[in-house]
Amino acid sequence: MRTLLSRCVKPLLLAGLFASVLVMSPALVVRAQEAAPETGGQTGPRLDFPAGLATDSRSVWVASSRNNTVTAIDIASHSISLVAGETFKEGSNDGTGSSARFKSPDGLVLVGRNLYVADTNNSDIRKINIDTKVVSTAAGIANIPGTDDGPAGSAHFNLPTQLASDGNAIFITDSGNSTVRRLSLGDNNVKTIGGQAQQTGKDDGPASKSTYSGPRGIATDGKFVYVADTGNDIIRKIDLSTLETKTIAGTGEEGLNNGPGEKATFNNPGAMCLNGTSLYVMDADNHAIRKIDTSSNEVSTLALANGHIGSGCTVTADGHTLYYSDTTENSVQATDTSNGNYAPLYPLQ
């Protein structure tokens, strides 16, 4: 197992971030000269380190991390439009559309008409109404990382990266704290449901004793929350009825072995998405899309990819198409889940 810095923060560094315990340095943002036209005859905002994704099967929303923006790709036309933020302008202010500011946004999840955003380098959770494009802060205090649970407006996070939801709560991998958090939408309260803040490990057990190491990917079916424990190269699940953590796949060794969960291996697993009993894992350093059957914990490989694929994925409601972020090509790819074949969604290449 590599260090937490090399395994968890490595993807964040690529996005222009540097993290240390409860401290964030100024963003090391790599700027392009301009938002150049895309290839394939398309024009529009250029994706720069696409990270978190969400879909309603008509559009795919993309956190363009280095651009500090959230964009939407129309699936039918392959066209792209700006939803919120302004290219190359970082900040934390709420507002409407391009007047709002983000700082290396990452994970996305759609709940009704609200798109929640893990605003990673601001260490807070934002909310965008996709009809009005109004951006507000859902939880956390911008630029004040911490570990506090409690009311959303006074809770603190430390480099939150990926999000999932069952419609009643937002589940958050709080990577800098090595914890899993829950934002209940009913009472706007934040609670740690896995891991011990500022402690790393891979202990299973109740919320008061379980430990993680820089978790990133997260997905839920409403009964369990599935977590890519990136620094440990394993996949965990939290039983929402007991908040008990259990390891379901991975030995902790780096590798690309398929088979029963207890014998399978991963290498820097990142973003995850779920449809039914099919849990897809973006196994970044294996350049592989892995699939776990959650009914048996059997692990297989759906597809191999050329680029870095650990930063974002989402799957359509019918389960037929998986979209993933390719940060090498600054693109979003569409994968047929029946055979692993993939093709670009944006830009067309």
mmCIF file of N, CA, C and O in Angstrom, residues 70-102:
data_model
loop_
_atom_site.group_PDB
_atom_site.id
_atom_site.type_symbol
_atom_site.label_atom_id
_atom_site.label_comp_id
_atom_site.label_asym_id
_atom_site.label_seq_id
_atom_site.Cartn_x
_atom_site.Cartn_y
_atom_site.Cartn_z
ATOM 1 N N VAL A 70 -19.308 23.777 -13.904
ATOM 2 C CA VAL A 70 -20.166 22.612 -14.106
ATOM 3 C C VAL A 70 -20.861 22.807 -15.443
ATOM 4 O O VAL A 70 -21.450 23.861 -15.710
ATOM 5 N N THR A 71 -20.774 21.805 -16.313
ATOM 6 C CA THR A 71 -21.347 21.891 -17.649
ATOM 7 C C THR A 71 -22.328 20.747 -17.863
ATOM 8 O O THR A 71 -22.384 19.792 -17.075
ATOM 9 N N ALA A 72 -23.122 20.862 -18.941
ATOM 10 C CA ALA A 72 -24.091 19.816 -19.283
ATOM 11 C C ALA A 72 -23.898 19.415 -20.730
ATOM 12 O O ALA A 72 -23.774 20.273 -21.611
ATOM 13 N N ILE A 73 -23.856 18.114 -20.990
ATOM 14 C CA ILE A 73 -23.763 17.582 -22.343
ATOM 15 C C ILE A 73 -25.119 16.995 -22.713
ATOM 16 O O ILE A 73 -25.654 16.140 -21.990
ATOM 17 N N ASP A 74 -25.680 17.455 -23.830
ATOM 18 C CA ASP A 74 -26.910 16.869 -24.340
ATOM 19 C C ASP A 74 -26.551 15.559 -25.054
ATOM 20 O O ASP A 74 -25.751 15.557 -25.996
ATOM 21 N N ILE A 75 -27.116 14.450 -24.597
ATOM 22 C CA ILE A 75 -26.714 13.146 -25.107
ATOM 23 C C ILE A 75 -27.069 12.981 -26.583
ATOM 24 O O ILE A 75 -26.290 12.442 -27.364
ATOM 25 N N ALA A 76 -28.233 13.477 -26.983
ATOM 26 C CA ALA A 76 -28.680 13.283 -28.364
ATOM 27 C C ALA A 76 -27.840 14.075 -29.355
ATOM 28 O O ALA A 76 -27.475 13.561 -30.423
ATOM 29 N N SER A 77 -27.513 15.333 -29.022
ATOM 30 C CA SER A 77 -26.815 16.200 -29.971
ATOM 31 C C SER A 77 -25.314 16.284 -29.732
ATOM 32 O O SER A 77 -24.593 16.837 -30.559
ATOM 33 N N HIS A 78 -24.837 15.763 -28.605
ATOM 34 C CA HIS A 78 -23.424 15.850 -28.227
ATOM 35 C C HIS A 78 -22.980 17.309 -28.031
ATOM 36 O O HIS A 78 -21.790 17.614 -28.110
ATOM 37 N N SER A 79 -23.929 18.205 -27.786
ATOM 38 C CA SER A 79 -23.588 19.608 -27.554
ATOM 39 C C SER A 79 -23.379 19.843 -26.068
ATOM 40 O O SER A 79 -23.882 19.098 -25.215
ATOM 41 N N ILE A 80 -22.633 20.882 -25.748
ATOM 42 C CA ILE A 80 -22.274 21.158 -24.363
ATOM 43 C C ILE A 80 -22.625 22.602 -24.024
ATOM 44 O O ILE A 80 -22.563 23.492 -24.883
ATOM 45 N N SER A 81 -23.045 22.833 -22.793
ATOM 46 C CA SER A 81 -23.386 24.179 -22.349
ATOM 47 C C SER A 81 -22.944 24.374 -20.915
ATOM 48 O O SER A 81 -22.810 23.420 -20.142
ATOM 49 N N LEU A 82 -22.708 25.617 -20.562
ATOM 50 C CA LEU A 82 -22.297 25.967 -19.208
ATOM 51 C C LEU A 82 -23.521 26.018 -18.295
ATOM 52 O O LEU A 82 -24.543 26.608 -18.650
ATOM 53 N N VAL A 83 -23.410 25.399 -17.139
ATOM 54 C CA VAL A 83 -24.481 25.437 -16.148
ATOM 55 C C VAL A 83 -24.165 26.458 -15.059
ATOM 56 O O VAL A 83 -24.994 27.304 -14.724
ATOM 57 N N ALA A 84 -22.964 26.386 -14.510
ATOM 58 C CA ALA A 84 -22.611 27.292 -13.409
ATOM 59 C C ALA A 84 -21.102 27.441 -13.318
ATOM 60 O O ALA A 84 -20.344 26.543 -13.685
ATOM 61 N N GLY A 85 -20.685 28.585 -12.777
ATOM 62 C CA GLY A 85 -19.270 28.891 -12.665
ATOM 63 C C GLY A 85 -18.774 29.625 -13.895
ATOM 64 O O GLY A 85 -19.479 29.720 -14.914
ATOM 65 N N GLU A 86 -17.578 30.169 -13.812
ATOM 66 C CA GLU A 86 -16.959 30.850 -14.942
ATOM 67 C C GLU A 86 -15.568 30.272 -15.151
ATOM 68 O O GLU A 86 -14.803 30.110 -14.200
ATOM 69 N N THR A 87 -15.262 29.970 -16.399
ATOM 70 C CA THR A 87 -14.007 29.307 -16.727
ATOM 71 C C THR A 87 -12.808 30.081 -16.185
ATOM 72 O O THR A 87 -12.680 31.286 -16.408
ATOM 73 N N PHE A 88 -11.965 29.341 -15.471
ATOM 74 C CA PHE A 88 -10.707 29.838 -14.896
ATOM 75 C C PHE A 88 -10.902 30.798 -13.720
ATOM 76 O O PHE A 88 -9.916 31.324 -13.207
ATOM 77 N N LYS A 89 -12.150 31.029 -13.296
ATOM 78 C CA LYS A 89 -12.387 31.918 -12.158
ATOM 79 C C LYS A 89 -12.743 31.045 -10.959
ATOM 80 O O LYS A 89 -13.746 30.342 -10.978
ATOM 81 N N GLU A 90 -11.926 31.072 -9.927
ATOM 82 C CA GLU A 90 -12.209 30.259 -8.745
ATOM 83 C C GLU A 90 -12.738 31.137 -7.618
ATOM 84 O O GLU A 90 -12.495 32.340 -7.561
ATOM 85 N N GLY A 91 -13.492 30.513 -6.717
ATOM 86 C CA GLY A 91 -14.047 31.226 -5.583
ATOM 87 C C GLY A 91 -15.067 30.357 -4.886
ATOM 88 O O GLY A 91 -15.174 29.150 -5.160
ATOM 89 N N SER A 92 -15.840 30.957 -4.029
ATOM 90 C CA SER A 92 -16.803 30.188 -3.246
ATOM 91 C C SER A 92 -18.176 30.850 -3.174
ATOM 92 O O SER A 92 -19.064 30.335 -2.500
ATOM 93 N N ASN A 93 -18.369 31.961 -3.876
ATOM 94 C CA ASN A 93 -19.628 32.674 -3.734
ATOM 95 C C ASN A 93 -20.767 31.964 -4.447
ATOM 96 O O ASN A 93 -20.610 31.376 -5.509
ATOM 97 N N ASP A 94 -21.952 32.024 -3.825
ATOM 98 C CA ASP A 94 -23.168 31.522 -4.441
ATOM 99 C C ASP A 94 -23.656 32.543 -5.473
ATOM 100 O O ASP A 94 -23.130 33.654 -5.572
ATOM 101 N N GLY A 95 -24.670 32.163 -6.223
ATOM 102 C CA GLY A 95 -25.177 33.056 -7.250
ATOM 103 C C GLY A 95 -25.902 32.265 -8.310
ATOM 104 O O GLY A 95 -26.221 31.086 -8.127
ATOM 105 N N THR A 96 -26.136 32.891 -9.443
ATOM 106 C CA THR A 96 -26.847 32.252 -10.539
ATOM 107 C C THR A 96 -25.922 32.059 -11.733
ATOM 108 O O THR A 96 -25.264 33.012 -12.173
ATOM 109 N N GLY A 97 -25.848 30.837 -12.216
ATOM 110 C CA GLY A 97 -25.084 30.540 -13.415
ATOM 111 C C GLY A 97 -23.636 30.960 -13.322
ATOM 112 O O GLY A 97 -22.903 30.570 -12.404
ATOM 113 N N SER A 98 -23.212 31.791 -14.278
ATOM 114 C CA SER A 98 -21.806 32.172 -14.352
ATOM 115 C C SER A 98 -21.365 33.126 -13.253
ATOM 116 O O SER A 98 -20.176 33.404 -13.118
ATOM 117 N N SER A 99 -22.298 33.621 -12.452
ATOM 118 C CA SER A 99 -21.905 34.498 -11.341
ATOM 119 C C SER A 99 -21.444 33.705 -10.123
ATOM 120 O O SER A 99 -20.813 34.257 -9.220
ATOM 121 N N ALA A 100 -21.770 32.420 -10.082
ATOM 122 C CA ALA A 100 -21.311 31.566 -8.979
ATOM 123 C C ALA A 100 -19.868 31.158 -9.216
ATOM 124 O O ALA A 100 -19.367 31.199 -10.336
ATOM 125 N N ARG A 101 -19.192 30.759 -8.150
ATOM 126 C CA ARG A 101 -17.794 30.350 -8.253
ATOM 127 C C ARG A 101 -17.587 29.016 -7.537
ATOM 128 O O ARG A 101 -18.231 28.725 -6.517
ATOM 129 N N PHE A 102 -16.668 28.215 -8.083
ATOM 130 C CA PHE A 102 -16.273 26.937 -7.516
ATOM 131 C C PHE A 102 -14.760 26.885 -7.439
ATOM 132 O O PHE A 102 -14.064 27.715 -8.029
#
